[in-house]
mmCIF file of C-alpha atoms in Angstrom:
data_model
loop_
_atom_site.group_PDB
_atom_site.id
_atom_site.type_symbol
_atom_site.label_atom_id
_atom_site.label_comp_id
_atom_site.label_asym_id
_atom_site.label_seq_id
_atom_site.Cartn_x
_atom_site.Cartn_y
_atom_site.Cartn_z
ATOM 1 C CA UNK A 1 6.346 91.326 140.200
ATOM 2 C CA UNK A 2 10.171 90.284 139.371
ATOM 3 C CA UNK A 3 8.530 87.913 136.728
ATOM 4 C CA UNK A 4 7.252 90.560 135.227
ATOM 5 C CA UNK A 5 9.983 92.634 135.282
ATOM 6 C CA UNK A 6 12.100 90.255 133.297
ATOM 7 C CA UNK A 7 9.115 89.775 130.651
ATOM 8 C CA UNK A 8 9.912 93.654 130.143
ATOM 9 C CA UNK A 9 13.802 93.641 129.819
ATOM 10 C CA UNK A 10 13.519 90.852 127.620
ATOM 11 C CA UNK A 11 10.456 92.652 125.137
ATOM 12 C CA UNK A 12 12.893 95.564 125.308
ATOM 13 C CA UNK A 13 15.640 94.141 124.373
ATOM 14 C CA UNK A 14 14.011 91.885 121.239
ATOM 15 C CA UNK A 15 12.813 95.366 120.683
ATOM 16 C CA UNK A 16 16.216 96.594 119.963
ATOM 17 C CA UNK A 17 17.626 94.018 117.970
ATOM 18 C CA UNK A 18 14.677 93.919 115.647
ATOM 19 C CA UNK A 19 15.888 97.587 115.079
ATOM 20 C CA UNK A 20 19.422 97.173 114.478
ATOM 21 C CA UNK A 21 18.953 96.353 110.647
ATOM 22 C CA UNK A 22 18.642 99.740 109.111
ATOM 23 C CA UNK A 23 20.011 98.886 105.339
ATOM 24 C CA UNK A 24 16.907 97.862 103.570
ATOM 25 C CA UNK A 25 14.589 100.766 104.994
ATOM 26 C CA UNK A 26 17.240 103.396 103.567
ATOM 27 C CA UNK A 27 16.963 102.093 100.333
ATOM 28 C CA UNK A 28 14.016 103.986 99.321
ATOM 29 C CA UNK A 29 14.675 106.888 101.715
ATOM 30 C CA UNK A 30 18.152 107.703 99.881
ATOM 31 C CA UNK A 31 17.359 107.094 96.536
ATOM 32 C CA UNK A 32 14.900 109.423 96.638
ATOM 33 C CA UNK A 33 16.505 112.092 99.010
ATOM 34 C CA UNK A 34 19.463 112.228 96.664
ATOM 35 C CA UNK A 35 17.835 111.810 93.695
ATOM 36 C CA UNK A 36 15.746 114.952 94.521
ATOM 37 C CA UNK A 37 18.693 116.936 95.920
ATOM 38 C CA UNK A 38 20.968 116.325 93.075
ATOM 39 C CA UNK A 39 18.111 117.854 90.735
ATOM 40 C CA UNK A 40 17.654 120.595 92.670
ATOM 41 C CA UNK A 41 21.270 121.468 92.901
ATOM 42 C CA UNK A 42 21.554 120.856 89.115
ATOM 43 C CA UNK A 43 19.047 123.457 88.094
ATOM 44 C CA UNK A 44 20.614 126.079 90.830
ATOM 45 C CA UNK A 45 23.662 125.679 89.577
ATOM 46 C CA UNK A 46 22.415 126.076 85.821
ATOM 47 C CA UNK A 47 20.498 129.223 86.953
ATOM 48 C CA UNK A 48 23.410 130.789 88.872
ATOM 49 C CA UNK A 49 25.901 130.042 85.686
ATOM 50 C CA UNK A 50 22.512 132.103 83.401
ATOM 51 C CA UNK A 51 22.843 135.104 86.039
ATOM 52 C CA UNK A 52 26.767 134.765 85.932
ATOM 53 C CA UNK A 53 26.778 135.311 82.245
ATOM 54 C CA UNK A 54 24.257 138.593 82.320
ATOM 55 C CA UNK A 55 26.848 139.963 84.681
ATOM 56 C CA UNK A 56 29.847 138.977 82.729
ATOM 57 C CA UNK A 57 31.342 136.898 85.360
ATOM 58 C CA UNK A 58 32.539 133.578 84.031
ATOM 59 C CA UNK A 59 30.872 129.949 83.878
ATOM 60 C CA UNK A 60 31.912 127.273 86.384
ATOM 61 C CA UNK A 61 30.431 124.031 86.994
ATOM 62 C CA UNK A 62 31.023 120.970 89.791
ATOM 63 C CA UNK A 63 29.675 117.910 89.351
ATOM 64 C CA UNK A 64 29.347 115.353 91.830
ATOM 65 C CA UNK A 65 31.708 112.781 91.601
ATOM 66 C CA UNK A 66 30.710 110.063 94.099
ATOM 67 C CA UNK A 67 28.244 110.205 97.083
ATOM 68 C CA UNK A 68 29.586 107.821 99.663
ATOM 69 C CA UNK A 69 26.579 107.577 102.568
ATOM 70 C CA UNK A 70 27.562 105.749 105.886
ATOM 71 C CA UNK A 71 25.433 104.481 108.741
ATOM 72 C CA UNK A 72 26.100 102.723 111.698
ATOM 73 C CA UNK A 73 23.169 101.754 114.693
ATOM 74 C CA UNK A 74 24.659 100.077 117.674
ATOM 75 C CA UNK A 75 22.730 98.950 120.713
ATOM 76 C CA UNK A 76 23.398 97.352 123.655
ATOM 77 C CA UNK A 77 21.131 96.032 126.495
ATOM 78 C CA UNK A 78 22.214 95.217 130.703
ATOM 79 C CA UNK A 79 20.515 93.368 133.161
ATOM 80 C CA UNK A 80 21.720 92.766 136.837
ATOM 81 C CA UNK A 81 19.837 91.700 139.568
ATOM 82 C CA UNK A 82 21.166 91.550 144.088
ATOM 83 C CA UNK A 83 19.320 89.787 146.480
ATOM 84 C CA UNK A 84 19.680 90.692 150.245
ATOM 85 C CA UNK A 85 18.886 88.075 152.734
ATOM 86 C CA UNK A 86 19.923 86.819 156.313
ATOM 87 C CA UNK A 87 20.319 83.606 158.143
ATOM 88 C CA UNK A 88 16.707 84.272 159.598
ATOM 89 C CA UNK A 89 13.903 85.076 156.638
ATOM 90 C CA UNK A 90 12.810 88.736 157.737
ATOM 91 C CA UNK A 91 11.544 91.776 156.162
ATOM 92 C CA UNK A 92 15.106 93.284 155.756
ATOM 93 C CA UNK A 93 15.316 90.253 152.630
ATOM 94 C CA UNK A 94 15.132 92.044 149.366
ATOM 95 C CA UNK A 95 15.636 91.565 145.380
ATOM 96 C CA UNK A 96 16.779 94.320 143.594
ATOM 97 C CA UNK A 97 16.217 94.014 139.762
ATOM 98 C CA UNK A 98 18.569 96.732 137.345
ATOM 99 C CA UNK A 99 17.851 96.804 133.629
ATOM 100 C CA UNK A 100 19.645 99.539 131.249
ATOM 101 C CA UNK A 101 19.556 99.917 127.271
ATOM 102 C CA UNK A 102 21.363 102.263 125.354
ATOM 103 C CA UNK A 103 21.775 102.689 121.441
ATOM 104 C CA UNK A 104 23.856 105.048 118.852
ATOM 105 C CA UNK A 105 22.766 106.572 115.530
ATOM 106 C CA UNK A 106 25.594 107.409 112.949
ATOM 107 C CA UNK A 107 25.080 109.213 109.388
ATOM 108 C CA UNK A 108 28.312 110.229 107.881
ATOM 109 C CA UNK A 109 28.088 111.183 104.245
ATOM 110 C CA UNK A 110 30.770 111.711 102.443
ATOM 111 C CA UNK A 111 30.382 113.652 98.787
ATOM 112 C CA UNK A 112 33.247 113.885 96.227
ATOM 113 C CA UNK A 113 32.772 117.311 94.115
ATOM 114 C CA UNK A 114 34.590 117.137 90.418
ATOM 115 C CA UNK A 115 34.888 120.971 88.625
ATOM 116 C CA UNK A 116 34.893 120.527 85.320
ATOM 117 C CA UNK A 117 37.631 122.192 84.062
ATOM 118 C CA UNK A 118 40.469 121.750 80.917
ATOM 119 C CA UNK A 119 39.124 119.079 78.209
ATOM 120 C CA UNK A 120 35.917 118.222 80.193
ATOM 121 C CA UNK A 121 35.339 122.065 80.232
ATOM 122 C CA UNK A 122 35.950 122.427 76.125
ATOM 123 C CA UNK A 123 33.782 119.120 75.578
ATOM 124 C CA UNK A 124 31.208 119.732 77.573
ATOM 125 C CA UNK A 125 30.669 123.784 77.447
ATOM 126 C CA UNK A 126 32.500 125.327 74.643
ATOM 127 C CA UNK A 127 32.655 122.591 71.697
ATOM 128 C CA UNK A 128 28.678 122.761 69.358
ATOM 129 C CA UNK A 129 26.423 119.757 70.348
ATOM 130 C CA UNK A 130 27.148 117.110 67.757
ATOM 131 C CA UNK A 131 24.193 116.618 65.232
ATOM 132 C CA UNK A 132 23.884 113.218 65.392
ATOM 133 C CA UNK A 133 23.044 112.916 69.057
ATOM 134 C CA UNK A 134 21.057 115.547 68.052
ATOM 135 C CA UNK A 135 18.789 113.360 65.296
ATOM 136 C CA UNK A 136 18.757 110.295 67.892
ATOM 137 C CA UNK A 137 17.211 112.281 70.634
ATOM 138 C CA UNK A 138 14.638 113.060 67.868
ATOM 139 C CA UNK A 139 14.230 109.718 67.068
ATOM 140 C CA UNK A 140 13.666 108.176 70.679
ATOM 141 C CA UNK A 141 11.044 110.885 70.844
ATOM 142 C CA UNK A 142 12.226 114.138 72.208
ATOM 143 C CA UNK A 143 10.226 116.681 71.228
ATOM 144 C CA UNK A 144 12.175 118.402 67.611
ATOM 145 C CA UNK A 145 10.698 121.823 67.672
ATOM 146 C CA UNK A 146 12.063 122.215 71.322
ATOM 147 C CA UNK A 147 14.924 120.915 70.471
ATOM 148 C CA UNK A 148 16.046 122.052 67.342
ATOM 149 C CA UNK A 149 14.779 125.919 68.201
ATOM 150 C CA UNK A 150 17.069 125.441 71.636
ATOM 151 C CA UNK A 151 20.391 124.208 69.819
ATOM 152 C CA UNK A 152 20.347 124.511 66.213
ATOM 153 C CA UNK A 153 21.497 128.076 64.544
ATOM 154 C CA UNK A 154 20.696 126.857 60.848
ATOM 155 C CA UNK A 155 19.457 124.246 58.744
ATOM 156 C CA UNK A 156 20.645 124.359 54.992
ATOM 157 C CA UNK A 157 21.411 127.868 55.860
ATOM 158 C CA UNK A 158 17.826 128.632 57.141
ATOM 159 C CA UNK A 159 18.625 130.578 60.338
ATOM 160 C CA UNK A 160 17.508 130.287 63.570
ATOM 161 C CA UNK A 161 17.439 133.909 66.027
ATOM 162 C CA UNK A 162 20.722 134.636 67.420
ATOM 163 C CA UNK A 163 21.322 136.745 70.534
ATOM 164 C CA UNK A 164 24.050 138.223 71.188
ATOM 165 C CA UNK A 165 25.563 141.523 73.514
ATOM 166 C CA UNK A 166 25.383 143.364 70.200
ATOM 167 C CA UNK A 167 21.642 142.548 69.860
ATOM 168 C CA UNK A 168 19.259 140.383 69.207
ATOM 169 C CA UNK A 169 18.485 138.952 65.377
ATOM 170 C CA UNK A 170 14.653 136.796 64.901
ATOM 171 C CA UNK A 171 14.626 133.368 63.426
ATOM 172 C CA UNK A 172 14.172 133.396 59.703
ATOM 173 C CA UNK A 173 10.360 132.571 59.397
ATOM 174 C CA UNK A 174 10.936 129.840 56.809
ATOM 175 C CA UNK A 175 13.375 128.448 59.604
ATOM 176 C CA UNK A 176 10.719 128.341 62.119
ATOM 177 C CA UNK A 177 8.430 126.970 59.639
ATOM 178 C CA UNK A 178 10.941 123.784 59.103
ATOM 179 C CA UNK A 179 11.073 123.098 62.616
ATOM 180 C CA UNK A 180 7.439 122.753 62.662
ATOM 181 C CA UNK A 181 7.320 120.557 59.285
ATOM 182 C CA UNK A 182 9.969 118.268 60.992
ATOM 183 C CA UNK A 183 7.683 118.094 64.737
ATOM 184 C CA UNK A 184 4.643 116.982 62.309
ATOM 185 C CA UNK A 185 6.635 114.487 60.366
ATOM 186 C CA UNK A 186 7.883 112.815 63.742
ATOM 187 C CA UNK A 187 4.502 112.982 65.138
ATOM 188 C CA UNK A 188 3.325 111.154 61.862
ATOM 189 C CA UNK A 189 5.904 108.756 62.297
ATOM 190 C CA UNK A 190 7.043 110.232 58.825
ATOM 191 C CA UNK A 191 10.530 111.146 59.683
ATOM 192 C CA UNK A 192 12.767 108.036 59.386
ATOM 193 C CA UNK A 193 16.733 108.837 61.136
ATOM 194 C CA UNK A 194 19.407 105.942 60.810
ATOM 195 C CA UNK A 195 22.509 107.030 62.879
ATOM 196 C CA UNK A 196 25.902 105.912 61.600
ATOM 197 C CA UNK A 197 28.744 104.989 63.856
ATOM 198 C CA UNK A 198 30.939 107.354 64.707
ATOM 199 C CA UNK A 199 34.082 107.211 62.373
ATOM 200 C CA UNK A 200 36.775 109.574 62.639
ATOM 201 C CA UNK A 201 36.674 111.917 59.730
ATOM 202 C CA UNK A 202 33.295 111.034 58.660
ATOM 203 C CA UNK A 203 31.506 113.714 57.569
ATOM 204 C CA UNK A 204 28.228 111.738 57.069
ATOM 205 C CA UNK A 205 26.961 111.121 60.632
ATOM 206 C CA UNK A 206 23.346 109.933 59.927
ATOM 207 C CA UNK A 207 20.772 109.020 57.082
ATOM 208 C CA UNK A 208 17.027 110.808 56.903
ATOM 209 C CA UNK A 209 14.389 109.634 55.081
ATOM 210 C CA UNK A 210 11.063 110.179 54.295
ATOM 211 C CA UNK A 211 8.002 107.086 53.578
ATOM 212 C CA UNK A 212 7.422 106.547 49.570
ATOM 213 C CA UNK A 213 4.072 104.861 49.772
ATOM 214 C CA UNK A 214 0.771 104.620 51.742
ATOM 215 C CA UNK A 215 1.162 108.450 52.987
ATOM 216 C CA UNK A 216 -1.490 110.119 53.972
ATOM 217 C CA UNK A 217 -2.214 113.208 51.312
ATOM 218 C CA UNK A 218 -1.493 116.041 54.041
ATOM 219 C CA UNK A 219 1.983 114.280 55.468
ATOM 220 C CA UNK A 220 2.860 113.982 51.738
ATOM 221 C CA UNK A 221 2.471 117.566 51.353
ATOM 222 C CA UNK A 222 4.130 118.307 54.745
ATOM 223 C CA UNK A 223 6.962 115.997 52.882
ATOM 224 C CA UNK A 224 6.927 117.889 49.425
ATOM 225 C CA UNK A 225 6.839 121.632 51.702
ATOM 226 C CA UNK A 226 9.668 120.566 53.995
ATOM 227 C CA UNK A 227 12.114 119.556 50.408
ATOM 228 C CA UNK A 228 11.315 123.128 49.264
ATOM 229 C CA UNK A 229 12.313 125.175 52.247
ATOM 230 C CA UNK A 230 15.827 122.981 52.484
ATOM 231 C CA UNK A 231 16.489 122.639 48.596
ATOM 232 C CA UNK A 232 16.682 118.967 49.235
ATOM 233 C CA UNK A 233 16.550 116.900 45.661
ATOM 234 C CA UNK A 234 12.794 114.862 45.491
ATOM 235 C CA UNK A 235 14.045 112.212 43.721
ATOM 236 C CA UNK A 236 16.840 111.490 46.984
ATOM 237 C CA UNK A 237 16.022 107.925 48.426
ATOM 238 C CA UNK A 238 17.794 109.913 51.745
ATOM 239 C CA UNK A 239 20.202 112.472 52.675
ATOM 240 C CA UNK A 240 22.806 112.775 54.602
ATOM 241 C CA UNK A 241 22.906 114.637 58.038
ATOM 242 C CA UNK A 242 26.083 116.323 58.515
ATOM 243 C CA UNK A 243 27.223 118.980 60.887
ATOM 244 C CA UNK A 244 28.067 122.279 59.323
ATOM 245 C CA UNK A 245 27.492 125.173 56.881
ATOM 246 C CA UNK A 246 25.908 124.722 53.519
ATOM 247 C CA UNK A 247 25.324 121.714 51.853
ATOM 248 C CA UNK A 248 23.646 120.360 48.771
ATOM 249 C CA UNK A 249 20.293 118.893 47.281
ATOM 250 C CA UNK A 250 21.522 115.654 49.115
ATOM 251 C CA UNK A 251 22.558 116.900 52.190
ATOM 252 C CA UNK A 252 20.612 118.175 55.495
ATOM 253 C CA UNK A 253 23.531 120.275 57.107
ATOM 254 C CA UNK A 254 23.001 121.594 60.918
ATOM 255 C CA UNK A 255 24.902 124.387 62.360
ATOM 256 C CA UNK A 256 24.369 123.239 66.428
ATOM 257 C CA UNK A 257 25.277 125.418 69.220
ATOM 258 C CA UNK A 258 27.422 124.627 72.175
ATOM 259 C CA UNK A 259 25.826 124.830 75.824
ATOM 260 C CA UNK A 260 28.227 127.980 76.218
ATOM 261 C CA UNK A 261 25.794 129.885 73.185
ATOM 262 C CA UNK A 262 22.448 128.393 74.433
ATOM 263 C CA UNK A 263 23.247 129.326 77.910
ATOM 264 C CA UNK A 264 24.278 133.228 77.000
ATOM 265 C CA UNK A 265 20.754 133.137 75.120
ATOM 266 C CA UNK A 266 19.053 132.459 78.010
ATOM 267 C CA UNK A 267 20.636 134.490 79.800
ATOM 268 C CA UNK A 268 19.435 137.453 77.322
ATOM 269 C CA UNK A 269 16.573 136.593 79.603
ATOM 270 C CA UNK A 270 16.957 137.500 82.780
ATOM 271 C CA UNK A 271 15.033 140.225 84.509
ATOM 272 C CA UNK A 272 17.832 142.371 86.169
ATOM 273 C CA UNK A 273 17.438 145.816 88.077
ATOM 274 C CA UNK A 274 17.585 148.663 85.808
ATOM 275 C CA UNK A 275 20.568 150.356 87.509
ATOM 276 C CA UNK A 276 22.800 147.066 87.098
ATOM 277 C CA UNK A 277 22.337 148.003 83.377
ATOM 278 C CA UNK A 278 22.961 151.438 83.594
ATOM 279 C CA UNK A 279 26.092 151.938 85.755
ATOM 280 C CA UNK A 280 27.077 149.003 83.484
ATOM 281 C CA UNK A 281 27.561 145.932 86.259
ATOM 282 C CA UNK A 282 25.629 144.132 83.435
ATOM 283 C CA UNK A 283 25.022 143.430 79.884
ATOM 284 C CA UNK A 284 21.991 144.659 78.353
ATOM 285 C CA UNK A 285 19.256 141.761 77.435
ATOM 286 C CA UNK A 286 16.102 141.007 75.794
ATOM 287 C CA UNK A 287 12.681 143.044 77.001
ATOM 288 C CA UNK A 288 9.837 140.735 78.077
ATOM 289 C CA UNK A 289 7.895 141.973 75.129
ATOM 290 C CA UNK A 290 10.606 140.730 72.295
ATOM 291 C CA UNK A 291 11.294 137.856 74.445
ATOM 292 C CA UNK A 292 7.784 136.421 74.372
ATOM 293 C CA UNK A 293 7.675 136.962 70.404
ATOM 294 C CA UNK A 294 10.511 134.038 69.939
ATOM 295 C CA UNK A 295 10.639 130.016 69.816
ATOM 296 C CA UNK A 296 12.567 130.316 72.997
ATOM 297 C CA UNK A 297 10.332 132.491 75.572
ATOM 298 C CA UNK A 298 11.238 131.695 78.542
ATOM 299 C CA UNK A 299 12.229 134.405 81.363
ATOM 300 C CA UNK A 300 13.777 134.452 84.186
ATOM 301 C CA UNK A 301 12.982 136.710 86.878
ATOM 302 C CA UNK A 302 14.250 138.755 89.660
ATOM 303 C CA UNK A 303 13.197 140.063 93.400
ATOM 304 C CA UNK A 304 14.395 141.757 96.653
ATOM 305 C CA UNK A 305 12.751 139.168 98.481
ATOM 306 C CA UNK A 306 12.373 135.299 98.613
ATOM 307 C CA UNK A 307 10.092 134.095 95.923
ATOM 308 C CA UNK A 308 9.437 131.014 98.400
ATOM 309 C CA UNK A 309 7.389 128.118 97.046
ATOM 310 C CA UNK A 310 6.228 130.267 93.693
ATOM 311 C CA UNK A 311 9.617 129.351 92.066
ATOM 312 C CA UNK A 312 10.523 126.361 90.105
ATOM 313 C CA UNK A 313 14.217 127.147 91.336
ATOM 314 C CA UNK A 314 15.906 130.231 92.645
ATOM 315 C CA UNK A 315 19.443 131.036 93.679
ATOM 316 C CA UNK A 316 20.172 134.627 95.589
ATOM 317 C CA UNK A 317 23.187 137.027 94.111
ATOM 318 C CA UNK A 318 24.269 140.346 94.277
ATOM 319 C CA UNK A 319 21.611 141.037 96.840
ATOM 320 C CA UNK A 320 18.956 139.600 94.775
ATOM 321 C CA UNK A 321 16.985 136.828 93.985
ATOM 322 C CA UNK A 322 16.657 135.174 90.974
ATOM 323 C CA UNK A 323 13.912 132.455 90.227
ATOM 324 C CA UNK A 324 11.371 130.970 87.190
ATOM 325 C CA UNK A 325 7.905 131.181 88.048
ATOM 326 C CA UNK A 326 6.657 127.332 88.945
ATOM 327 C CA UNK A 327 4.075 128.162 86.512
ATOM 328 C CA UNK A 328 6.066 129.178 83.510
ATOM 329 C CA UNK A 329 6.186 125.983 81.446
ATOM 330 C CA UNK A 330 7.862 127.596 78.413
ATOM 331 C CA UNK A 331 11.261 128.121 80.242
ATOM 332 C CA UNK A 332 10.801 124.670 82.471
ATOM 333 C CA UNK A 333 11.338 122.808 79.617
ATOM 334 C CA UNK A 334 14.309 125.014 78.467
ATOM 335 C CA UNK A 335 16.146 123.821 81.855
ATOM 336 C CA UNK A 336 14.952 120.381 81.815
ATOM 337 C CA UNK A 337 16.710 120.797 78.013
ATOM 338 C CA UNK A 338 19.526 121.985 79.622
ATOM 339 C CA UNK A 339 20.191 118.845 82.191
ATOM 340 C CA UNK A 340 19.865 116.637 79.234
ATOM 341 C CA UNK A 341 22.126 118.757 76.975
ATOM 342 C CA UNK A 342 24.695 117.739 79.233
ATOM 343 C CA UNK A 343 24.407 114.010 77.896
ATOM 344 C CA UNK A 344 24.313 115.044 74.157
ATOM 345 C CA UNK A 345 27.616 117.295 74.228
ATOM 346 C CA UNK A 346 30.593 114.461 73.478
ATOM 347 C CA UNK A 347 30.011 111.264 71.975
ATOM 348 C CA UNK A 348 33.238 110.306 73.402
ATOM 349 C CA UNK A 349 32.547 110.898 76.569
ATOM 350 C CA UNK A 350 32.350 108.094 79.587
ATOM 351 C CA UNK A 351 29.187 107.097 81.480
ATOM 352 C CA UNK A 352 28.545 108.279 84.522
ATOM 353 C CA UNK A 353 30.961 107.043 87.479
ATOM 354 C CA UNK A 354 28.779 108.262 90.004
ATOM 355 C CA UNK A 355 27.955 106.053 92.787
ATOM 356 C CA UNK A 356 25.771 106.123 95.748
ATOM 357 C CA UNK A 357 27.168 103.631 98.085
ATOM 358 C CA UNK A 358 25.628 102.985 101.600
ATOM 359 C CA UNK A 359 27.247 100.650 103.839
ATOM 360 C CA UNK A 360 25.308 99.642 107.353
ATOM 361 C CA UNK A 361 26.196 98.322 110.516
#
């Protein structure tokens, strides 16, 4: 019996030391546990600045600056034993056997928050996208109608809808049609982008081109459409991208928004109750019906209760809450736009210092 006593206490305690190494197995727990939660957080905090601006209250993003994750197991195992016996072997002899474990389980995250405020507000809210990240997103394959319809407001003075608190103003059809002519010509592998390097007071910030030879009759006269709507010169080798109003028959000039103008457009697009309108709490917006008829048609809704798992995200305010239907790819993407806008707003701008560090004991 005491032999097999000690065969327990022993398995118990090589038990507990085979579980004192908890580093590798949160590996794959964290990464994806923050990785999720920092999304999620992202795209609530993106839909609470939309709401913000339909009620005229002002934008304010935190970032996270460093996530800083701690754990610490500690175990600890006691054996004793007391034998009883007399001069004369009796029953009264005894052997008394005491075994104790115990263990402790530490998380202690610790998260640095950043607001972005002065300069890092200007650059990263306020200031238009620059057009050459712009034409390099295009080239690595982001999608160009999405992204051109979501942050350009005119190409060679082709104009793109504008919204605004004064009303709302369509694309120019021949601008829409551009877009599209570009999204073939990248699909066709037509569309040819060679990014300078930045240069301070360089206008010039990237070369486009089209193929010469072996072109398949309908890209050609996707090619020959496309030169029309822009006034670009046919006999141009290239042109140059640059960023601002008019240009020339060498010369593919975008007006870009900033994140500040695409994010007031979307929030021309939120579903609010019809008295916040009237005793003026907010701004008037788009109706559903003009909203569908544009590039951008996404919506964002609104309810008294908790959408629950129906939304893609939701954040609660003023009593309400606000979400986008799980189902509604058309304004999914626009969000999913909207995290990556924040990597296209300053080419100055540092990478990212955050860190995730997890130390274990």
């Amino acid at each position: 019996m005491a032999k097999r006593c000690w065969l327990l206490v022993l398995g118990a305690a090589l038990l507990m030391a085979g579980c004192a190494s908890i580093g590798p197995g949160s590996v794959n727990r964290d990464r994806f546990d923050y990785n999720t939660a920092l999304s999620e957080s992202w795209k609530r905090q993106i839909l609470l600045n939309v709401v913000k601006l339909r009620y005229v209250e002002p934008l304010c993003f935190v970032d996270v600056g460093q996530i800083v994750a701690g754990y610490s197991l500690e175990t600890g195992v006691n054996v004793g034993a007391n034998r009883v016996f007399h001069d004369t072997p009796g029953p009264d002899d005894a052997v008394t056997l005491e075994a104790g474990g115990s263990g402790k389980y530490t998380d202690r995250p610790t998260i640095t928050y950043v607001p972005m405020t002065g300069s890092a507000f200007l650059r990263g809210v306020m200031l238009p996208i620059p057009a050459r990240n712009i034409m390099l997103n295009i080239q690595s394959g982001v999608s160009a109608d999405i992204i051109l319809s979501l942050t350009v407001g005119g190409i060679n003075g082709l104009r793109n809808e504008g919204v605004t608190t004064a009303g709302y103003r369509p694309a120019d059809a021949r601008f829409t049609r551009a877009v599209q002519l570009i999204r073939n010509l990248q699909l066709a592998g037509a569309l040819n982008i060679k990014a300078l390097r930045p240069v301070p007071g360089q206008e010039v910030v990237a070369h486009i081109s089209f193929p010469a030879r072996n072109v398949p009759a309908d890209t050609a006269a996707q090619i020959t459409e496309l030169r029309g709507l822009l006034g670009l010169d046919p006999s141009a080798e290239h042109y140059a991208l640059i960023q601002g109003p008019g240009s020339s028959g060498q010369e593919i000039a975008l007006q870009t928004y900033s994140l500040m103008q695409i994010l007031a457009s979307l929030s021309a697009r939120v579903d609010v109750p019809d008295d916040d309108v009237v005793s003026h709490r907010a701004v008037p917006g788009l109706s559903e019906e003009t909203s569908k008829q544009t590039s951008n048609g996404s919506r964002i809704r609104f309810s008294e209760s908790d959408p629950g798992e129906n939304a893609f995200v939701k954040v609660p305010f003023r009593g309400h809450w606000f979400w986008v239907d799980d189902h509604d790819l058309a304004t999914k993407r626009v969000f999913s736009f909207i995290l990556l806008a924040f990597t296209l707003l300053d080419d100055t701008k540092r990478d990212s210092v955050l860190q995730l560090t997890v130390p274990t004991q």
